[in-house]
Tab-separated table of C-alpha atoms in Angstrom:
chain	number	residue	atom	x	y	z
A	125	UNK	CA	26.326	39.825	52.933
A	126	UNK	CA	23.937	37.205	54.303
A	127	UNK	CA	21.806	37.552	51.087
A	128	UNK	CA	24.673	37.121	48.924
A	129	UNK	CA	25.678	33.845	50.706
A	130	UNK	CA	22.193	32.458	50.349
A	131	UNK	CA	22.039	33.314	46.715
A	132	UNK	CA	25.452	31.731	46.141
A	133	UNK	CA	24.398	28.557	47.920
A	134	UNK	CA	21.162	28.493	45.859
A	135	UNK	CA	23.088	28.708	42.682
A	136	UNK	CA	25.541	26.011	43.773
A	137	UNK	CA	22.613	23.649	44.591
A	138	UNK	CA	20.309	24.514	41.831
A	139	UNK	CA	22.569	24.344	38.895
A	140	UNK	CA	23.815	20.762	39.555
A	141	UNK	CA	20.206	19.713	40.282
A	142	UNK	CA	19.031	21.080	37.019
A	143	UNK	CA	21.896	19.314	35.224
A	144	UNK	CA	21.114	16.021	36.956
A	145	UNK	CA	17.310	16.319	36.059
A	146	UNK	CA	18.253	17.203	32.495
A	147	UNK	CA	20.698	14.230	32.219
A	148	UNK	CA	18.178	11.863	33.853
A	149	UNK	CA	15.446	13.217	31.499
A	150	UNK	CA	17.681	12.755	28.534
A	151	UNK	CA	18.640	9.237	29.524
A	152	UNK	CA	14.957	8.377	30.285
A	153	UNK	CA	13.883	9.742	26.808
A	154	UNK	CA	16.648	7.758	25.106
A	155	UNK	CA	15.593	4.631	26.994
A	156	UNK	CA	11.776	5.170	26.116
A	157	UNK	CA	12.477	5.375	22.317
A	158	UNK	CA	10.983	2.036	21.051
A	159	UNK	CA	13.341	-0.492	19.439
A	160	UNK	CA	12.985	-2.167	16.132
A	161	UNK	CA	9.412	-3.466	15.251
A	162	UNK	CA	9.092	-6.484	13.009
A	163	UNK	CA	6.119	-7.717	10.896
A	164	UNK	CA	5.684	-10.877	9.015
A	165	UNK	CA	3.704	-10.566	5.783
A	166	UNK	CA	1.828	-12.839	5.845
A	167	UNK	CA	2.397	-14.640	9.173
A	168	UNK	CA	3.317	-18.210	8.422
A	169	UNK	CA	1.532	-21.206	10.061
A	170	UNK	CA	3.630	-23.818	8.473
A	171	UNK	CA	7.319	-24.419	7.466
A	172	UNK	CA	7.581	-26.867	4.564
A	173	UNK	CA	10.042	-27.987	1.971
A	174	UNK	CA	10.206	-24.481	0.452
A	175	UNK	CA	8.512	-21.799	2.522
A	176	UNK	CA	8.971	-18.147	1.568
A	177	UNK	CA	9.206	-15.599	4.366
A	178	UNK	CA	9.120	-11.815	4.253
A	179	UNK	CA	10.058	-9.760	7.302
A	180	UNK	CA	9.393	-6.014	7.341
A	181	UNK	CA	11.541	-4.131	10.016
A	182	UNK	CA	10.912	-0.540	11.241
A	183	UNK	CA	13.241	1.444	13.519
A	184	UNK	CA	12.023	4.629	15.226
A	185	UNK	CA	15.597	6.048	15.350
A	186	UNK	CA	19.049	5.162	14.376
A	187	UNK	CA	18.103	2.931	11.452
A	188	UNK	CA	18.030	-0.955	11.407
A	189	UNK	CA	21.457	-2.404	11.908
A	190	UNK	CA	21.138	-6.107	12.442
A	191	UNK	CA	18.473	-8.772	12.085
A	192	UNK	CA	18.496	-12.401	12.858
A	193	UNK	CA	15.793	-14.929	12.120
A	194	UNK	CA	15.723	-18.182	14.145
A	195	UNK	CA	13.650	-21.366	14.308
A	196	UNK	CA	13.505	-22.805	17.831
A	197	UNK	CA	12.383	-26.315	18.687
A	198	UNK	CA	13.008	-27.297	22.166
A	199	UNK	CA	16.557	-26.936	22.945
A	200	UNK	CA	17.482	-26.759	19.181
A	201	UNK	CA	18.077	-23.341	17.687
A	202	UNK	CA	18.623	-22.812	13.930
A	203	UNK	CA	19.527	-19.520	12.443
A	204	UNK	CA	17.610	-19.098	9.156
A	205	UNK	CA	19.132	-15.748	8.254
A	206	UNK	CA	21.404	-13.060	9.689
A	207	UNK	CA	21.980	-9.714	8.074
A	208	UNK	CA	23.898	-6.564	8.908
A	209	UNK	CA	22.842	-3.409	7.332
A	210	UNK	CA	25.711	-0.842	6.725
A	211	UNK	CA	26.097	2.293	4.801
A	212	UNK	CA	23.110	4.747	4.635
A	213	UNK	CA	20.946	4.509	7.690
A	214	UNK	CA	17.426	3.376	6.881
A	215	UNK	CA	14.738	2.973	9.330
A	216	UNK	CA	12.787	0.628	7.068
A	217	UNK	CA	14.264	-2.641	5.836
A	218	UNK	CA	12.763	-5.807	4.257
A	219	UNK	CA	14.301	-9.253	4.410
A	220	UNK	CA	13.060	-12.018	2.106
A	221	UNK	CA	14.135	-15.630	2.104
A	222	UNK	CA	12.973	-19.139	1.306
A	223	UNK	CA	13.186	-21.680	4.104
A	224	UNK	CA	14.186	-25.265	3.039
A	225	UNK	CA	12.579	-27.060	5.948
A	226	UNK	CA	14.299	-30.425	5.222
A	227	UNK	CA	17.754	-28.942	5.603
A	228	UNK	CA	17.246	-27.674	9.131
A	229	UNK	CA	17.796	-30.950	11.086
A	230	UNK	CA	14.582	-30.401	12.956
A	231	UNK	CA	11.730	-32.877	13.286
A	232	UNK	CA	8.204	-32.402	12.056
A	233	UNK	CA	5.878	-30.819	14.542
A	234	UNK	CA	5.680	-27.527	16.585
A	235	UNK	CA	8.372	-24.849	16.621
A	236	UNK	CA	8.687	-21.088	17.197
A	237	UNK	CA	9.838	-18.581	14.689
A	238	UNK	CA	11.795	-15.786	16.365
A	239	UNK	CA	13.047	-12.509	14.931
A	240	UNK	CA	15.736	-10.477	16.764
A	241	UNK	CA	16.822	-7.055	15.559
A	242	UNK	CA	18.629	-3.877	16.798
A	243	UNK	CA	18.902	-0.345	15.664
A	244	UNK	CA	21.838	2.214	15.754
A	245	UNK	CA	20.271	4.348	18.470
A	246	UNK	CA	22.167	4.635	21.813
A	247	UNK	CA	20.342	3.825	25.010
A	248	UNK	CA	21.622	3.584	28.529
A	249	UNK	CA	20.522	-0.030	28.766
A	250	UNK	CA	20.322	-2.334	25.792
A	251	UNK	CA	18.913	-5.831	25.674
A	252	UNK	CA	19.246	-6.879	22.062
A	253	UNK	CA	19.345	-10.597	22.462
A	254	UNK	CA	15.735	-11.269	22.893
A	255	UNK	CA	12.979	-11.735	20.279
A	256	UNK	CA	11.101	-8.620	19.130
A	257	UNK	CA	8.585	-11.074	17.432
A	258	UNK	CA	7.816	-14.706	17.856
A	259	UNK	CA	5.154	-16.866	16.370
A	260	UNK	CA	4.387	-20.559	16.638
A	261	UNK	CA	4.700	-22.621	13.413
A	262	UNK	CA	4.415	-26.259	12.423
A	263	UNK	CA	7.042	-28.106	10.471
A	264	UNK	CA	5.508	-30.198	7.857
A	265	UNK	CA	7.871	-31.908	5.497
A	266	UNK	CA	5.698	-34.530	4.025
A	267	UNK	CA	3.983	-33.720	0.646
A	268	UNK	CA	0.419	-34.712	0.062
A	269	UNK	CA	-0.434	-38.060	-1.623
A	270	UNK	CA	-1.578	-37.872	-5.204
A	271	UNK	CA	-2.966	-40.590	-7.633
A	272	UNK	CA	-4.411	-39.987	-11.048
A	273	UNK	CA	-7.244	-42.487	-11.432
A	274	UNK	CA	-8.463	-41.527	-14.943
A	275	UNK	CA	-8.369	-38.632	-17.266
A	276	UNK	CA	-9.610	-37.483	-20.722
A	277	UNK	CA	-7.132	-38.827	-23.183
A	278	UNK	CA	-7.712	-36.789	-26.334
A	279	UNK	CA	-8.109	-32.959	-26.144
A	280	UNK	CA	-8.398	-30.192	-28.586
A	281	UNK	CA	-7.325	-26.563	-28.549
A	282	UNK	CA	-10.200	-24.515	-27.244
A	283	UNK	CA	-11.788	-27.702	-25.625
A	284	UNK	CA	-12.151	-29.320	-22.209
A	285	UNK	CA	-11.524	-32.480	-20.150
A	286	UNK	CA	-11.858	-34.088	-16.882
A	287	UNK	CA	-9.455	-35.624	-14.396
A	288	UNK	CA	-10.465	-38.086	-11.500
A	289	UNK	CA	-7.958	-38.348	-8.792
A	290	UNK	CA	-7.223	-39.309	-5.246
A	291	UNK	CA	-5.313	-37.044	-2.897
A	292	UNK	CA	-4.925	-36.723	0.866
A	293	UNK	CA	-3.318	-34.047	2.858
A	294	UNK	CA	-3.616	-31.397	0.097
A	295	UNK	CA	-5.274	-28.021	0.486
A	296	UNK	CA	-4.881	-26.986	-3.158
A	297	UNK	CA	-5.562	-29.733	-5.688
A	298	UNK	CA	-6.283	-29.495	-9.295
A	299	UNK	CA	-5.030	-29.397	-12.842
A	300	UNK	CA	-2.327	-27.110	-14.330
A	301	UNK	CA	-2.354	-26.115	-17.885
A	302	UNK	CA	0.568	-23.656	-18.412
A	303	UNK	CA	-0.040	-20.763	-16.019
A	304	UNK	CA	-3.705	-21.706	-15.580
A	305	UNK	CA	-5.019	-23.697	-12.484
A	306	UNK	CA	-8.232	-25.505	-12.483
A	307	UNK	CA	-9.273	-26.637	-8.996
A	308	UNK	CA	-10.522	-30.189	-8.156
A	309	UNK	CA	-13.682	-30.709	-6.048
A	310	UNK	CA	-14.014	-33.640	-3.517
A	311	UNK	CA	-16.537	-36.407	-4.164
A	312	UNK	CA	-17.561	-39.494	-2.279
A	313	UNK	CA	-16.772	-40.050	1.390
A	314	UNK	CA	-14.866	-37.244	3.266
A	315	UNK	CA	-11.861	-39.540	4.046
A	316	UNK	CA	-11.682	-41.113	0.485
A	317	UNK	CA	-9.576	-38.385	-1.009
A	318	UNK	CA	-11.541	-38.686	-4.237
A	319	UNK	CA	-11.921	-35.571	-6.330
A	320	UNK	CA	-12.621	-34.496	-9.911
A	321	UNK	CA	-11.560	-31.467	-11.906
A	322	UNK	CA	-12.882	-30.021	-15.108
A	323	UNK	CA	-10.200	-28.115	-17.056
A	324	UNK	CA	-10.021	-26.084	-20.196
A	325	UNK	CA	-7.451	-25.683	-22.918
A	326	UNK	CA	-7.391	-22.047	-24.235
A	327	UNK	CA	-7.926	-21.794	-28.029
A	328	UNK	CA	-4.201	-20.871	-28.587
A	329	UNK	CA	-2.560	-23.348	-26.211
A	330	UNK	CA	0.406	-24.999	-27.980
A	331	UNK	CA	-0.146	-28.695	-28.685
A	332	UNK	CA	2.982	-29.596	-26.930
A	333	UNK	CA	1.869	-27.957	-23.749
A	334	UNK	CA	2.305	-30.168	-20.570
A	335	UNK	CA	-0.735	-30.797	-18.513
A	336	UNK	CA	-0.294	-31.874	-14.783
A	337	UNK	CA	-2.293	-32.799	-11.841
A	338	UNK	CA	-1.055	-30.886	-8.797
A	339	UNK	CA	-1.495	-31.229	-5.039
A	340	UNK	CA	-0.165	-28.777	-2.467
A	341	UNK	CA	-0.592	-28.641	1.283
A	342	UNK	CA	-0.733	-25.652	3.630
A	343	UNK	CA	2.968	-25.907	4.267
A	344	UNK	CA	3.658	-25.442	0.556
A	345	UNK	CA	4.795	-29.007	-0.026
A	346	UNK	CA	3.669	-30.023	-3.431
A	347	UNK	CA	3.590	-33.044	-5.783
A	348	UNK	CA	2.564	-33.310	-9.372
A	349	UNK	CA	1.794	-35.992	-11.915
A	350	UNK	CA	2.024	-35.422	-15.720
A	351	UNK	CA	-1.016	-36.364	-17.714
A	352	UNK	CA	-0.432	-38.598	-20.731
A	353	UNK	CA	-2.722	-36.902	-23.133
A	354	UNK	CA	-2.762	-35.798	-26.767
A	355	UNK	CA	-3.642	-32.244	-27.738
A	356	UNK	CA	-5.046	-31.924	-31.297
A	357	UNK	CA	-4.864	-28.736	-33.195
A	358	UNK	CA	-7.992	-26.852	-34.383
A	359	UNK	CA	-8.284	-24.332	-37.190
A	360	UNK	CA	-10.190	-21.181	-36.215
A	361	UNK	CA	-11.923	-18.899	-38.740
A	362	UNK	CA	-11.437	-15.116	-39.303
A	363	UNK	CA	-13.811	-12.384	-40.390
A	364	UNK	CA	-14.027	-8.706	-41.111
A	365	UNK	CA	-16.580	-6.423	-39.423
A	366	UNK	CA	-17.418	-3.181	-41.243
A	367	UNK	CA	-18.107	-0.222	-38.886
A	368	UNK	CA	-20.093	2.779	-39.819
A	369	UNK	CA	-20.830	6.269	-38.451
A	370	UNK	CA	-24.481	5.135	-37.753
A	371	UNK	CA	-23.203	2.185	-35.729
A	372	UNK	CA	-20.956	4.450	-33.705
A	373	UNK	CA	-23.611	7.019	-33.124
A	374	UNK	CA	-26.084	4.338	-31.833
A	375	UNK	CA	-23.641	2.078	-29.891
A	376	UNK	CA	-20.884	4.265	-28.308
A	377	UNK	CA	-23.382	6.192	-25.927
A	378	UNK	CA	-24.610	2.878	-24.645
A	379	UNK	CA	-21.155	1.447	-24.158
A	380	UNK	CA	-19.560	4.582	-22.818
A	381	UNK	CA	-22.455	6.280	-20.903
A	382	UNK	CA	-20.075	8.216	-18.735
A	383	UNK	CA	-18.901	10.303	-21.797
A	384	UNK	CA	-22.366	11.404	-22.844
A	385	UNK	CA	-22.727	12.446	-26.517
A	386	UNK	CA	-19.584	11.620	-28.517
A	387	UNK	CA	-18.649	13.753	-31.507
A	388	UNK	CA	-17.750	12.008	-34.773
A	389	UNK	CA	-14.096	13.053	-34.605
A	390	UNK	CA	-13.811	11.082	-31.278
A	391	UNK	CA	-15.579	7.932	-32.706
A	392	UNK	CA	-12.271	6.010	-33.350
A	393	UNK	CA	-10.717	6.668	-30.079
A	394	UNK	CA	-14.053	5.796	-28.227
A	395	UNK	CA	-14.296	2.550	-30.094
A	396	UNK	CA	-10.709	1.488	-29.122
A	397	UNK	CA	-11.539	2.182	-25.594
A	398	UNK	CA	-14.595	-0.090	-25.901
A	399	UNK	CA	-12.853	-2.860	-27.796
A	400	UNK	CA	-9.787	-2.950	-25.526
A	401	UNK	CA	-10.636	-1.630	-22.005
A	402	UNK	CA	-14.374	-2.707	-21.879
A	403	UNK	CA	-13.437	-6.114	-23.326
A	404	UNK	CA	-10.799	-6.634	-20.680
A	405	UNK	CA	-13.215	-5.477	-17.946
A	406	UNK	CA	-15.793	-8.016	-19.210
A	407	UNK	CA	-13.189	-10.840	-19.198
A	408	UNK	CA	-12.232	-9.960	-15.536
A	409	UNK	CA	-15.840	-10.079	-14.538
A	410	UNK	CA	-16.241	-13.529	-16.172
A	411	UNK	CA	-13.284	-14.759	-14.143
A	412	UNK	CA	-14.719	-13.379	-10.980
A	413	UNK	CA	-18.205	-14.967	-11.643
A	414	UNK	CA	-16.485	-18.211	-12.348
A	415	UNK	CA	-15.576	-18.422	-8.567
A	416	UNK	CA	-19.274	-18.574	-7.903
A	417	UNK	CA	-19.572	-22.230	-8.835
A	418	UNK	CA	-21.070	-25.282	-7.213
A	419	UNK	CA	-18.830	-28.141	-6.135
A	420	UNK	CA	-21.076	-30.728	-7.744
A	421	UNK	CA	-22.431	-31.127	-11.286
A	422	UNK	CA	-25.922	-29.673	-11.793
A	423	UNK	CA	-26.224	-30.514	-15.423
A	424	UNK	CA	-27.468	-33.741	-17.021
A	425	UNK	CA	-26.954	-34.874	-20.532
A	426	UNK	CA	-25.927	-32.819	-23.570
A	427	UNK	CA	-26.466	-29.036	-23.599
A	428	UNK	CA	-29.209	-27.534	-25.670
A	429	UNK	CA	-28.734	-25.295	-28.800
A	430	UNK	CA	-31.758	-23.019	-29.089
A	431	UNK	CA	-34.194	-24.362	-31.613
A	432	UNK	CA	-34.255	-22.920	-35.139
A	433	UNK	CA	-31.048	-21.115	-34.686
A	434	UNK	CA	-28.205	-20.720	-37.171
A	435	UNK	CA	-24.512	-20.271	-36.252
A	436	UNK	CA	-23.151	-17.209	-38.036
A	437	UNK	CA	-20.062	-16.365	-35.957
A	438	UNK	CA	-17.824	-19.030	-34.531
A	439	UNK	CA	-15.739	-19.719	-31.439
A	440	UNK	CA	-12.262	-18.126	-31.451
A	441	UNK	CA	-13.055	-16.221	-34.595
A	442	UNK	CA	-10.324	-13.582	-35.321
A	443	UNK	CA	-12.096	-10.342	-36.251
A	444	UNK	CA	-10.717	-7.385	-38.037
A	445	UNK	CA	-12.730	-4.123	-37.323
A	446	UNK	CA	-12.669	-1.721	-40.366
A	447	UNK	CA	-13.821	1.788	-40.751
A	448	UNK	CA	-13.861	3.672	-43.984
A	449	UNK	CA	-11.675	1.004	-45.543
A	450	UNK	CA	-8.970	1.034	-42.832
A	451	UNK	CA	-8.409	-1.517	-40.012
A	452	UNK	CA	-9.113	0.059	-36.595
A	453	UNK	CA	-8.379	-2.861	-34.365
A	454	UNK	CA	-8.734	-6.606	-34.002
A	455	UNK	CA	-10.689	-8.825	-31.571
A	456	UNK	CA	-11.323	-12.460	-30.766
A	457	UNK	CA	-14.870	-13.781	-30.645
A	458	UNK	CA	-15.149	-16.237	-27.934
A	459	UNK	CA	-18.480	-17.876	-28.371
A	460	UNK	CA	-21.114	-18.587	-31.015
A	461	UNK	CA	-23.479	-16.125	-32.395
A	462	UNK	CA	-26.875	-17.709	-32.964
A	463	UNK	CA	-29.416	-16.120	-35.307
A	464	UNK	CA	-33.226	-16.697	-35.190
A	465	UNK	CA	-36.224	-14.419	-35.323
A	466	UNK	CA	-36.169	-11.062	-33.518
A	467	UNK	CA	-36.640	-11.169	-29.701
A	468	UNK	CA	-36.851	-15.085	-29.690
A	469	UNK	CA	-36.778	-16.952	-26.454
A	470	UNK	CA	-33.402	-17.925	-24.952
A	471	UNK	CA	-33.451	-21.191	-23.173
A	472	UNK	CA	-31.039	-22.459	-20.443
A	473	UNK	CA	-28.679	-24.839	-22.145
A	474	UNK	CA	-28.794	-27.201	-19.110
A	475	UNK	CA	-29.971	-27.204	-15.463
A	476	UNK	CA	-27.985	-24.951	-13.115
A	477	UNK	CA	-28.020	-21.806	-10.982
A	478	UNK	CA	-28.029	-18.136	-12.268
A	479	UNK	CA	-24.934	-16.461	-11.021
A	480	UNK	CA	-25.018	-13.205	-13.008
A	481	UNK	CA	-27.653	-10.939	-14.556
A	482	UNK	CA	-27.293	-7.477	-16.029
A	483	UNK	CA	-25.209	-5.287	-18.328
A	484	UNK	CA	-21.694	-6.742	-19.053
A	485	UNK	CA	-19.946	-3.988	-21.102
A	486	UNK	CA	-19.515	-5.355	-24.723
A	487	UNK	CA	-21.912	-8.351	-23.998
A	488	UNK	CA	-24.785	-6.005	-23.214
A	489	UNK	CA	-27.560	-7.513	-21.134
A	490	UNK	CA	-26.208	-10.972	-20.009
A	491	UNK	CA	-27.164	-13.980	-18.039
A	492	UNK	CA	-24.541	-16.468	-16.686
A	493	UNK	CA	-25.638	-19.976	-15.517
A	494	UNK	CA	-23.482	-22.131	-13.323
A	495	UNK	CA	-23.650	-25.785	-13.981
A	496	UNK	CA	-21.230	-27.027	-11.301
A	497	UNK	CA	-17.615	-27.931	-11.126
A	498	UNK	CA	-16.698	-24.637	-12.777
A	499	UNK	CA	-18.760	-25.185	-15.864
A	500	UNK	CA	-20.867	-22.104	-16.919
A	501	UNK	CA	-22.815	-20.884	-19.849
A	502	UNK	CA	-23.223	-17.205	-20.894
A	503	UNK	CA	-26.097	-15.645	-22.837
A	504	UNK	CA	-25.453	-12.161	-24.242
A	505	UNK	CA	-26.885	-9.136	-26.314
A	506	UNK	CA	-30.370	-9.774	-24.695
A	507	UNK	CA	-33.209	-7.342	-25.071
A	508	UNK	CA	-34.879	-8.686	-21.956
A	509	UNK	CA	-33.843	-10.768	-18.957
A	510	UNK	CA	-36.379	-13.059	-17.302
A	511	UNK	CA	-34.062	-14.896	-14.900
A	512	UNK	CA	-33.024	-13.673	-11.447
A	513	UNK	CA	-29.685	-14.073	-9.466
A	514	UNK	CA	-29.671	-17.135	-7.496
A	515	UNK	CA	-32.613	-18.865	-9.376
A	516	UNK	CA	-32.324	-22.581	-9.992
A	517	UNK	CA	-33.271	-23.120	-13.649
A	518	UNK	CA	-34.087	-26.262	-15.481
A	519	UNK	CA	-32.792	-27.246	-19.047
A	520	UNK	CA	-34.858	-25.329	-21.534
A	521	UNK	CA	-36.155	-22.708	-19.140
A	522	UNK	CA	-36.514	-19.235	-20.656
A	523	UNK	CA	-33.777	-16.887	-19.467
A	524	UNK	CA	-34.658	-13.897	-21.594
A	525	UNK	CA	-35.078	-12.683	-25.194
A	526	UNK	CA	-32.518	-12.105	-27.933
A	527	UNK	CA	-31.584	-8.552	-28.737
A	528	UNK	CA	-28.839	-6.122	-29.972
A	529	UNK	CA	-27.459	-4.735	-26.712
A	530	UNK	CA	-23.745	-4.395	-26.215
A	531	UNK	CA	-21.294	-4.457	-29.164
A	532	UNK	CA	-23.903	-6.200	-31.391
A	533	UNK	CA	-24.762	-5.248	-34.981
A	534	UNK	CA	-28.175	-6.927	-35.166
A	535	UNK	CA	-30.517	-9.010	-33.052
A	536	UNK	CA	-29.018	-12.406	-32.037
A	537	UNK	CA	-27.776	-14.487	-29.097
A	538	UNK	CA	-24.122	-14.631	-28.305
A	539	UNK	CA	-23.542	-17.892	-26.380
A	540	UNK	CA	-20.396	-19.000	-24.611
A	541	UNK	CA	-19.353	-22.025	-22.551
A	542	UNK	CA	-16.749	-21.371	-19.936
A	543	UNK	CA	-14.726	-23.736	-17.623
A	544	UNK	CA	-13.472	-21.660	-14.673
A	545	UNK	CA	-13.757	-18.499	-16.660
A	546	UNK	CA	-11.894	-19.824	-19.831
A	547	UNK	CA	-13.982	-19.823	-22.947
A	548	UNK	CA	-14.192	-23.199	-24.745
A	549	UNK	CA	-15.973	-24.324	-27.816
A	550	UNK	CA	-19.717	-24.883	-27.265
A	551	UNK	CA	-19.881	-27.612	-29.869
A	552	UNK	CA	-18.349	-30.153	-27.518
A	553	UNK	CA	-21.027	-29.671	-24.896
A	554	UNK	CA	-23.840	-29.932	-27.491
A	555	UNK	CA	-22.523	-33.437	-28.344
A	556	UNK	CA	-23.831	-36.243	-26.203
A	557	UNK	CA	-21.079	-38.667	-27.437
A	558	UNK	CA	-18.355	-36.156	-26.659
A	559	UNK	CA	-19.641	-35.798	-23.129
A	560	UNK	CA	-19.939	-39.543	-22.707
A	561	UNK	CA	-16.304	-40.112	-23.971
A	562	UNK	CA	-14.515	-37.069	-22.529
A	563	UNK	CA	-16.346	-36.533	-19.171
A	564	UNK	CA	-18.244	-39.746	-18.532
A	565	UNK	CA	-15.485	-42.224	-19.454
A	566	UNK	CA	-13.020	-40.957	-16.873
A	567	UNK	CA	-15.661	-41.102	-14.257
A	568	UNK	CA	-16.621	-44.652	-15.214
A	569	UNK	CA	-12.982	-45.689	-15.281
A	570	UNK	CA	-12.516	-44.211	-11.735
A	571	UNK	CA	-15.871	-45.788	-10.649
A	572	UNK	CA	-17.109	-42.413	-9.510
A	573	UNK	CA	-20.997	-42.180	-9.990
A	574	UNK	CA	-21.078	-38.390	-10.283
A	575	UNK	CA	-23.350	-37.912	-13.415
A	576	UNK	CA	-26.673	-39.772	-13.436
A	577	UNK	CA	-26.621	-40.117	-17.103
A	578	UNK	CA	-23.306	-42.025	-16.885
A	579	UNK	CA	-24.320	-44.117	-13.800
A	580	UNK	CA	-28.084	-44.640	-14.049
A	581	UNK	CA	-28.372	-46.519	-10.767
A	582	UNK	CA	-31.145	-48.637	-9.602
A	583	UNK	CA	-33.885	-46.068	-10.179
A	584	UNK	CA	-33.365	-46.423	-13.986
A	585	UNK	CA	-35.214	-49.134	-15.834
A	586	UNK	CA	-34.140	-50.809	-19.114
A	587	UNK	CA	-36.170	-50.082	-22.192
A	588	UNK	CA	-36.448	-52.107	-25.399
A	589	UNK	CA	-33.313	-51.648	-27.508
A	590	UNK	CA	-31.035	-51.397	-24.348
A	591	UNK	CA	-31.938	-47.725	-23.595
A	592	UNK	CA	-32.175	-46.829	-19.998
A	593	UNK	CA	-35.032	-44.556	-18.813
A	594	UNK	CA	-35.135	-42.946	-15.500
A	595	UNK	CA	-38.319	-43.531	-13.531
A	596	UNK	CA	-40.147	-40.362	-12.734
A	597	UNK	CA	-40.691	-39.379	-9.144
A	598	UNK	CA	-44.415	-39.159	-8.223
A	599	UNK	CA	-45.771	-35.900	-9.604
A	600	UNK	CA	-42.874	-35.132	-11.801
A	601	UNK	CA	-43.218	-33.818	-15.340
């Protein structure tokens, strides 16, 4: 009987204890489940006139139910957005909005961006009215200043120009041509705000296209000024290139080494891969190499055309590739093909720094020289490369030898001029008068002595006939 009583008492005590422990454990577990997490992508540092915000929310359990985004400045609190999520429970939600800083009633200066959110998961103790993420921001509602000092007045399709400007408070300043942006580089004293930008007009830009000078600060505040320029049309030639089995047999293994030997029945598809995919890859590499430019001009005077060369393919020439009497594909030739004797020397068109050497898909062995301010020249189809990456080269210095590498039919030099990766006609940069009128004139009007040939300075001495000659430094040749 005594044992039975002990057993009964044990059961009466143990069962409630186990239940209490279970309940406490359940409550503790529920309380321990983390609440909603928030992430700003990217985390803003500024709030301007129009600042985009993207908030990613993640709930461990119960789905995201409510989110509120606030901006706090001292005692002032402004709700930027509040959203209730109903219907299907989702643990991941995204909120996107654009904050118009000038409508908030807050002053310029420091503030705190706060995000509050709650899920649908029950917990014994809930504290939802506190930020799950907060980050300091600065309200900046004043756009940068912008003044156009001078610009190239007359432009051509497939040509280039220069703008001289003054801007303060901008972190992104330059020229917009359609969807393209050409950055400006500061010149003169640090606090002067002076800057210049070289820009290009693609060969097919409509003549009525607006061209603007733009300035934007880190808060996204922007200002623009339309350039009063005239774009003149150009006529571009066309040509037909006949392809042969012999050409495919010799070129396709070079251009598609990963495929090895290519049987004749695959020639057409392999050529289309080269002319489309490899051409696009080369254009992308040129755009990436364009970022490796110097913020000051390295060139001086007109650019050189190699001696004793003849132009036999033109800039922006539309090509039709034919095989056995049928058109396979089309392409656009974005430079000049210059013919001379086989394996002739290839000179640097002007002073600069070598920023690329090596194979470049359809271009074959290639050298790219940076001349500063986004201006670069490209030398392709080389049989040999003499220049080295990072080497400073002078005008006329040998870069390599002509050849037939890449998508080339015979030995020649393919020569391109690029402004921030956009190909322009080389003929403008071969012309001293064009450089003087389209690049030098805006610099002179803005009184920016950036090019020595346009602002000779005291070290130049006047020669008979009014021609200025630069004095040589001791030991110079």
